[in-house]
């Protein structure tokens, strides 16, 4: 009893310590690593371990899910009790990203035609290659790039996985929401179609003191995997939290039999369409996460080392540091996307200006070449050209043959039909 009174007196004095009160107000939102937390001076004369527990308690009180949602806690391992907060700065980042990448945004208005015409393949190639690396496939970047661009037919099971996933991404809007077990199984079936053997490897993770967070799930039916993924409404007004946590579940636990990294990419594409942020399809989240894992991200973007972006205490695993880093990575990815889109449109404007200034070309030829700048896959033939510009067939043939003679177009015969397309490396100079 006397010892209890002594503890109560100590607690009263601690709660009256203004420096300690300021410390407790500031620390819950800072989220420094445990190493840096223990290196600082703690006011009130208490041990760093005790301060860590007190701060963790304060964070847990404002975290999601609520403590009540975890009842009963008896028998639970600390690593089974995950929770998170949304710091104001992170919430601000996610809100800005949601506005900038939405279906009505200028960015999506610019990105959508580039994706549709195959002109924004770099982020897709980066994500597929990063998925291959994380899934343990022995494929280099150039091989993945050639498969995505249609320049290489898959010659192995590993290459077929990439080709199948690239094809699925083009068709992914045909799959319905919600992500039921049946939908997940259909997506998975497309990825592994025609694949006989799998690597069975998982790329080694960097050393982490929290290896328990990266233990692969035992294989589960697709219905159970679907139940584990995020459901509508759980994330309140910020659905990008669901995007981050869904990906974390697949990346961290590998719930599918094979090709988990590729499944994460496809599920992400479906999810961003559903929540109305389609421009995020052109943000290579797997590549950004792999760069973080390899230590290639600047400290202001990734203030925690990969595998250590959690705060573990007796109250469970606080995933807020992971959420902070992933929001930063998405912000970095959108900034890179914006720069790449601006570069493409600026280059197009220069090429169109050079075409329009080329005195060797008439207005029909200029219009055709400018349309081919917008869509490099566009081809035409004599009949289509004559119909488009309401001119005689002989004039159309003369115009197109002149473009070939100037080195601005290439041509070949498909059966009896002669087709023409723009030769990009020979774009006219102003």
Coordinates of C-alpha atoms in Angstrom, one line a residue:
X1 CA 0.0 0.0 0.0
X2 CA 2.8 2.4 0.9
X3 CA 4.6 1.6 -2.4
X4 CA 1.3 2.4 -4.2
X5 CA 1.1 5.8 -2.5
X6 CA 4.6 6.5 -3.5
X7 CA 3.9 5.7 -7.1
X8 CA 0.8 8.0 -7.0
X9 CA 2.8 10.8 -5.5
X10 CA 5.5 10.4 -8.2
X11 CA 2.8 10.5 -10.9
X12 CA 1.2 13.6 -9.5
X13 CA 4.6 15.4 -9.4
X14 CA 5.4 14.3 -13.0
X15 CA 2.0 15.6 -14.3
X16 CA 2.7 19.0 -12.7
X17 CA 6.1 19.2 -14.5
X18 CA 5.6 21.8 -17.3
X19 CA 8.6 20.6 -19.3
X20 CA 7.2 17.1 -19.2
X21 CA 3.8 18.3 -20.3
X22 CA 5.3 20.1 -23.3
X23 CA 7.3 17.0 -24.1
X24 CA 4.1 14.8 -24.0
X25 CA 2.2 17.3 -26.2
X26 CA 5.0 17.3 -28.8
X27 CA 6.2 13.7 -29.0
X28 CA 3.0 11.8 -30.2
X29 CA 3.1 13.7 -33.5
X30 CA 6.8 13.6 -34.1
X31 CA 7.4 9.9 -34.8
X32 CA 11.2 9.7 -34.4
X33 CA 12.8 6.3 -34.6
X34 CA 13.2 4.4 -31.3
X35 CA 17.0 4.9 -31.5
X36 CA 16.7 8.7 -31.8
X37 CA 14.0 8.8 -29.2
X38 CA 16.2 7.1 -26.6
X39 CA 19.1 9.4 -27.5
X40 CA 17.2 12.6 -26.3
X41 CA 16.9 14.0 -22.9
X42 CA 13.6 13.2 -21.3
X43 CA 12.3 15.9 -18.8
X44 CA 10.9 14.9 -15.4
X45 CA 13.7 12.6 -14.6
X46 CA 12.1 9.5 -16.0
X47 CA 13.8 6.7 -17.9
X48 CA 13.6 6.8 -21.7
X49 CA 11.9 3.3 -21.7
X50 CA 9.1 4.7 -19.5
X51 CA 8.8 7.8 -21.6
X52 CA 8.6 5.6 -24.7
X53 CA 5.7 3.6 -23.2
X54 CA 3.9 6.8 -22.1
X55 CA 4.1 8.3 -25.6
X56 CA 3.0 5.0 -27.1
X57 CA 0.0 5.0 -24.8
X58 CA -0.9 8.5 -25.8
X59 CA -0.7 7.6 -29.5
X60 CA -2.7 4.4 -29.0
X61 CA -5.5 6.4 -27.5
X62 CA -6.0 8.4 -30.7
X63 CA -5.3 5.5 -33.1
X64 CA -7.4 3.4 -35.4
X65 CA -8.8 0.8 -35.0
X66 CA -10.0 1.7 -31.5
X67 CA -8.9 -0.4 -28.6
X68 CA -12.4 -1.7 -28.2
X69 CA -12.2 -3.2 -31.7
X70 CA -9.3 -5.4 -30.5
X71 CA -11.2 -6.9 -27.6
X72 CA -10.5 -9.6 -26.4
X73 CA -6.7 -9.0 -26.3
X74 CA -5.9 -12.0 -24.2
X75 CA -3.4 -14.3 -25.9
X76 CA -2.6 -11.8 -28.6
X77 CA 1.1 -11.4 -29.6
X78 CA 2.2 -7.7 -29.8
X79 CA 2.8 -8.1 -33.5
X80 CA -0.8 -9.1 -34.1
X81 CA -2.0 -5.8 -32.7
X82 CA -1.5 -3.2 -35.4
X83 CA -2.8 0.3 -35.4
X84 CA -2.1 3.7 -37.0
X85 CA -2.7 7.4 -36.7
X86 CA -2.9 10.0 -39.4
X87 CA -0.7 13.0 -38.6
X88 CA -2.0 16.3 -39.9
X89 CA 0.8 16.8 -42.4
X90 CA 0.3 13.3 -43.8
X91 CA -3.5 13.9 -44.0
X92 CA -2.7 17.1 -45.9
X93 CA -0.5 15.3 -48.3
X94 CA -3.1 12.6 -49.0
X95 CA -5.8 15.2 -49.5
X96 CA -3.7 17.1 -52.0
X97 CA -2.8 13.9 -53.8
X98 CA -6.5 12.9 -54.0
X99 CA -7.4 16.2 -55.6
X100 CA -4.5 16.2 -58.0
X101 CA -4.9 12.7 -59.3
X102 CA -8.7 12.5 -59.4
X103 CA -10.8 11.7 -62.5
X104 CA -11.6 15.4 -63.0
X105 CA -8.0 16.6 -62.5
X106 CA -5.9 18.3 -65.1
X107 CA -3.2 15.7 -64.4
X108 CA -5.5 12.8 -65.4
X109 CA -6.7 14.8 -68.4
X110 CA -3.1 14.9 -69.6
X111 CA -2.2 11.3 -68.5
X112 CA -5.2 9.4 -69.8
X113 CA -4.4 9.9 -73.6
X114 CA -0.7 9.1 -73.0
X115 CA -1.6 5.8 -71.3
X116 CA -4.2 5.0 -73.9
X117 CA -1.7 5.6 -76.8
X118 CA 1.2 3.7 -75.1
X119 CA 3.2 6.9 -74.6
X120 CA 3.6 6.7 -70.9
X121 CA 5.0 3.3 -70.5
X122 CA 8.0 4.1 -68.3
X123 CA 6.2 4.0 -64.9
X124 CA 4.5 0.7 -65.9
X125 CA 7.8 -0.8 -66.9
X126 CA 9.4 0.4 -63.7
X127 CA 6.6 -1.2 -61.6
X128 CA 6.6 -4.5 -63.5
X129 CA 10.4 -4.7 -63.2
X130 CA 10.3 -3.9 -59.5
X131 CA 7.6 -6.5 -59.1
X132 CA 9.8 -9.0 -60.9
X133 CA 12.7 -8.2 -58.6
X134 CA 10.6 -8.5 -55.4
X135 CA 9.1 -11.8 -56.7
X136 CA 12.5 -13.2 -57.3
X137 CA 12.3 -13.3 -61.1
X138 CA 15.6 -13.2 -63.0
X139 CA 14.6 -10.5 -65.5
X140 CA 16.4 -7.3 -66.3
X141 CA 14.8 -3.9 -67.0
X142 CA 15.4 -4.0 -70.7
X143 CA 13.7 -7.4 -71.1
X144 CA 10.7 -6.2 -69.2
X145 CA 10.6 -3.0 -71.3
X146 CA 10.8 -5.0 -74.5
X147 CA 7.9 -7.2 -73.4
X148 CA 5.7 -4.2 -72.5
X149 CA 6.5 -2.4 -75.8
X150 CA 5.6 -5.6 -77.7
X151 CA 9.1 -5.9 -79.1
X152 CA 9.7 -9.3 -77.5
X153 CA 7.5 -12.4 -77.2
X154 CA 7.8 -14.2 -73.8
X155 CA 10.3 -17.0 -74.0
X156 CA 10.1 -18.3 -70.5
X157 CA 7.6 -18.7 -67.6
X158 CA 9.1 -15.7 -65.9
X159 CA 8.7 -13.5 -69.0
X160 CA 5.2 -14.9 -69.5
X161 CA 4.2 -13.6 -66.1
X162 CA 5.3 -10.1 -67.1
X163 CA 3.5 -10.3 -70.4
X164 CA 0.3 -11.6 -68.8
X165 CA 0.3 -8.8 -66.2
X166 CA 0.9 -6.1 -68.8
X167 CA -2.0 -7.5 -70.9
X168 CA -4.2 -7.7 -67.7
X169 CA -3.5 -4.0 -66.9
X170 CA -4.9 -3.1 -70.3
X171 CA -8.0 -5.0 -69.6
X172 CA -8.3 -4.4 -65.9
X173 CA -11.3 -2.1 -66.2
X174 CA -13.4 -5.1 -67.2
X175 CA -13.1 -6.5 -63.7
X176 CA -15.9 -5.5 -61.3
X177 CA -15.7 -4.0 -57.8
X178 CA -15.7 -5.1 -55.0
X179 CA -12.7 -7.3 -54.9
X180 CA -14.4 -10.6 -53.9
X181 CA -12.6 -13.9 -53.8
X182 CA -14.0 -14.7 -57.2
X183 CA -12.6 -11.4 -58.7
X184 CA -9.2 -12.0 -57.1
X185 CA -9.0 -15.5 -58.4
X186 CA -9.9 -14.3 -61.9
X187 CA -7.1 -11.7 -61.8
X188 CA -4.7 -14.2 -60.5
X189 CA -5.7 -16.7 -63.2
X190 CA -4.8 -14.1 -65.9
X191 CA -1.4 -13.5 -64.4
X192 CA -0.4 -17.2 -64.2
X193 CA -2.1 -18.3 -67.4
X194 CA 0.2 -20.6 -69.3
X195 CA 2.8 -20.6 -66.6
X196 CA 4.0 -24.0 -65.6
X197 CA 6.8 -23.3 -63.1
X198 CA 7.3 -20.5 -60.5
X199 CA 10.6 -19.4 -59.0
X200 CA 9.4 -19.9 -55.4
X201 CA 11.9 -17.3 -54.3
X202 CA 11.2 -14.1 -52.5
X203 CA 13.9 -11.4 -52.8
X204 CA 15.8 -11.1 -49.5
X205 CA 14.7 -8.2 -47.3
X206 CA 17.1 -5.8 -45.7
X207 CA 18.0 -6.7 -42.1
X208 CA 15.2 -5.6 -39.8
X209 CA 14.6 -5.9 -36.0
X210 CA 11.0 -6.6 -36.8
X211 CA 11.2 -9.8 -38.9
X212 CA 7.8 -10.8 -37.4
X213 CA 6.1 -8.2 -39.6
X214 CA 7.4 -9.9 -42.8
X215 CA 6.3 -13.5 -42.2
X216 CA 4.5 -14.9 -45.1
X217 CA 0.9 -16.0 -44.6
X218 CA 0.0 -19.6 -44.9
X219 CA -1.8 -20.1 -48.2
X220 CA -5.5 -19.1 -47.8
X221 CA -8.5 -19.3 -50.1
X222 CA -9.1 -16.2 -52.2
X223 CA -12.3 -15.4 -50.3
X224 CA -10.3 -15.1 -47.1
X225 CA -7.7 -12.9 -48.8
X226 CA -10.5 -10.6 -50.0
X227 CA -11.9 -10.3 -46.5
X228 CA -8.5 -9.3 -45.2
X229 CA -8.2 -6.5 -47.8
X230 CA -9.7 -3.1 -47.1
X231 CA -13.5 -2.7 -47.3
X232 CA -15.3 0.5 -48.2
X233 CA -16.0 2.9 -45.3
X234 CA -13.1 1.7 -43.1
X235 CA -11.0 4.7 -44.0
X236 CA -13.5 7.5 -43.5
X237 CA -13.1 10.4 -45.8
X238 CA -9.6 9.4 -47.0
X239 CA -9.6 6.4 -49.3
X240 CA -5.9 6.7 -50.1
X241 CA -5.3 5.2 -46.6
X242 CA -7.0 2.1 -48.0
X243 CA -4.7 2.1 -51.0
X244 CA -1.6 2.2 -48.8
X245 CA -2.8 -0.4 -46.3
X246 CA -4.0 -2.8 -49.0
X247 CA -0.7 -2.7 -50.7
X248 CA 1.1 -3.2 -47.3
X249 CA -0.9 -6.3 -46.6
X250 CA 0.0 -7.9 -50.0
X251 CA 3.6 -6.7 -49.9
X252 CA 4.2 -7.8 -46.3
X253 CA 2.3 -11.0 -46.0
X254 CA 2.3 -12.5 -49.5
X255 CA -1.2 -14.0 -49.2
X256 CA -1.4 -15.4 -52.8
X257 CA 0.1 -18.7 -53.9
X258 CA 2.6 -16.9 -56.4
X259 CA 3.2 -13.6 -58.1
X260 CA 2.2 -11.5 -55.1
X261 CA 4.0 -8.4 -56.2
X262 CA 2.2 -8.5 -59.6
X263 CA -1.1 -9.1 -57.8
X264 CA -0.5 -6.0 -55.7
X265 CA 0.0 -3.9 -58.8
X266 CA -3.2 -5.2 -60.4
X267 CA -5.2 -4.8 -57.2
X268 CA -3.9 -1.3 -56.9
X269 CA -5.0 -0.4 -60.4
X270 CA -8.5 -1.7 -59.7
X271 CA -8.6 0.2 -56.4
X272 CA -7.6 3.6 -57.6
X273 CA -10.2 3.4 -60.4
X274 CA -12.8 2.5 -57.8
X275 CA -12.0 5.4 -55.4
X276 CA -11.6 8.0 -58.3
X277 CA -7.9 8.6 -58.5
X278 CA -7.0 7.0 -61.8
X279 CA -3.8 9.1 -62.4
X280 CA -2.2 7.1 -59.6
X281 CA -2.0 4.2 -62.1
X282 CA 0.9 6.1 -63.6
X283 CA 2.8 6.3 -60.3
X284 CA 5.1 3.2 -59.8
X285 CA 4.5 2.5 -56.2
X286 CA 6.4 -0.8 -56.2
X287 CA 9.4 0.9 -57.7
X288 CA 9.3 3.7 -55.2
X289 CA 9.0 1.2 -52.3
X290 CA 11.9 -0.9 -53.8
X291 CA 14.1 2.3 -53.9
X292 CA 13.2 2.9 -50.3
X293 CA 14.1 -0.7 -49.4
X294 CA 17.5 -0.2 -51.2
X295 CA 18.2 3.0 -49.4
X296 CA 17.9 5.2 -52.5
X297 CA 15.3 7.7 -51.2
X298 CA 16.3 11.0 -49.7
X299 CA 15.9 11.2 -45.9
X300 CA 13.2 13.9 -46.1
X301 CA 11.1 11.5 -48.2
X302 CA 11.9 8.4 -46.2
X303 CA 12.9 9.4 -42.7
X304 CA 12.8 5.8 -41.5
X305 CA 14.8 2.9 -42.8
X306 CA 12.8 0.2 -44.6
X307 CA 11.8 -2.5 -42.2
X308 CA 11.9 -0.1 -39.3
X309 CA 9.0 2.2 -40.1
X310 CA 7.0 1.1 -37.1
X311 CA 6.8 2.0 -33.4
X312 CA 6.6 -1.2 -31.4
X313 CA 5.6 -1.1 -27.7
X314 CA 3.5 -3.2 -25.3
X315 CA 0.5 -1.6 -26.9
X316 CA 1.2 -3.2 -30.3
X317 CA 2.7 -2.1 -33.6
X318 CA 2.1 1.5 -34.5
X319 CA 2.2 1.6 -38.4
X320 CA 2.0 5.4 -38.6
X321 CA 5.7 5.8 -39.6
X322 CA 5.0 3.5 -42.5
X323 CA 2.0 5.5 -43.5
X324 CA 4.1 8.7 -43.3
X325 CA 6.7 7.3 -45.6
X326 CA 4.3 5.8 -48.1
X327 CA 2.4 9.1 -48.3
X328 CA 5.7 10.9 -49.0
X329 CA 6.6 8.3 -51.6
X330 CA 3.3 8.8 -53.4
X331 CA 3.8 12.5 -53.3
X332 CA 7.3 12.0 -54.8
X333 CA 5.9 9.7 -57.4
X334 CA 3.2 12.3 -58.4
X335 CA 5.8 15.0 -58.7
X336 CA 7.9 12.8 -61.0
X337 CA 4.8 11.9 -63.0
X338 CA 3.9 15.6 -63.4
X339 CA 7.5 16.4 -64.6
X340 CA 7.4 13.5 -67.1
X341 CA 4.0 14.5 -68.5
X342 CA 5.2 18.1 -68.9
X343 CA 8.3 16.9 -70.7
X344 CA 6.3 14.8 -73.1
X345 CA 3.9 17.6 -73.9
X346 CA 6.7 20.2 -74.3
X347 CA 8.5 17.8 -76.7
X348 CA 5.3 17.3 -78.6
X349 CA 4.8 21.1 -78.9
X350 CA 8.3 21.5 -80.3
X351 CA 7.9 18.8 -82.8
X352 CA 4.5 20.2 -83.9
X353 CA 6.0 23.7 -84.3
X354 CA 8.8 22.3 -86.4
X355 CA 6.2 20.4 -88.6
X356 CA 4.1 23.5 -89.0
X357 CA 7.2 25.6 -89.9
X358 CA 8.4 23.1 -92.6
X359 CA 7.7 24.9 -95.9
X360 CA 8.1 21.6 -97.8
X361 CA 4.7 20.4 -96.4
X362 CA 1.2 21.3 -97.3
X363 CA -1.5 21.7 -94.7
X364 CA -2.8 18.1 -95.1
X365 CA 0.7 16.6 -94.5
X366 CA 1.2 18.9 -91.5
X367 CA -2.1 17.9 -90.0
X368 CA -1.3 14.2 -90.5
X369 CA 2.1 14.4 -89.0
X370 CA 0.9 16.5 -86.0
X371 CA -1.8 13.8 -85.3
X372 CA 1.0 11.2 -85.5
X373 CA 2.9 13.1 -82.9
X374 CA 0.0 12.8 -80.5
X375 CA -0.4 9.1 -81.3
X376 CA 2.8 7.5 -82.5
X377 CA 1.0 4.2 -83.2
X378 CA -1.3 5.9 -85.8
X379 CA -1.0 4.5 -89.3
X380 CA -2.8 5.6 -92.5
X381 CA -3.3 4.4 -96.0
X382 CA -4.1 6.2 -99.3
X383 CA -7.9 5.6 -99.1
X384 CA -8.1 6.8 -95.4
X385 CA -6.0 9.9 -96.2
X386 CA -8.1 10.8 -99.2
X387 CA -11.3 10.4 -97.2
X388 CA -10.0 12.4 -94.2
X389 CA -8.9 15.4 -96.3
X390 CA -11.5 15.1 -99.0
X391 CA -9.0 14.8 -101.8
X392 CA -8.5 12.7 -104.8
X393 CA -6.8 9.3 -104.4
X394 CA -4.0 10.4 -106.7
X395 CA -3.3 13.5 -104.5
X396 CA -3.4 11.4 -101.4
X397 CA -0.8 9.0 -102.8
X398 CA 1.4 11.9 -104.0
X399 CA 1.2 13.5 -100.5
X400 CA 2.1 10.3 -98.7
X401 CA 4.9 9.3 -101.0
X402 CA 6.4 12.7 -100.6
X403 CA 6.5 12.2 -96.8
X404 CA 8.3 9.0 -97.4
X405 CA 10.7 10.7 -99.8
X406 CA 11.4 13.4 -97.2
X407 CA 12.3 10.7 -94.7
X408 CA 9.3 11.8 -92.4
X409 CA 7.3 8.6 -92.9
X410 CA 7.9 4.9 -93.3
X411 CA 5.8 2.6 -95.4
X412 CA 5.2 -1.1 -96.1
X413 CA 2.6 -3.3 -97.7
X414 CA 0.1 -5.2 -95.7
X415 CA -1.2 -7.6 -98.4
X416 CA -2.3 -5.2 -101.2
X417 CA -2.7 -2.2 -98.9
X418 CA 0.2 0.2 -98.5
X419 CA 0.3 1.7 -95.0
X420 CA 2.3 4.8 -93.7
X421 CA 3.4 5.9 -90.3
X422 CA 5.6 8.6 -88.9
X423 CA 9.4 8.0 -88.6
X424 CA 10.0 9.5 -85.2
X425 CA 13.8 9.7 -85.3
X426 CA 13.5 11.8 -88.4
X427 CA 11.2 14.5 -87.1
X428 CA 11.7 17.8 -88.9
X429 CA 13.9 20.4 -87.4
X430 CA 12.8 24.1 -87.0

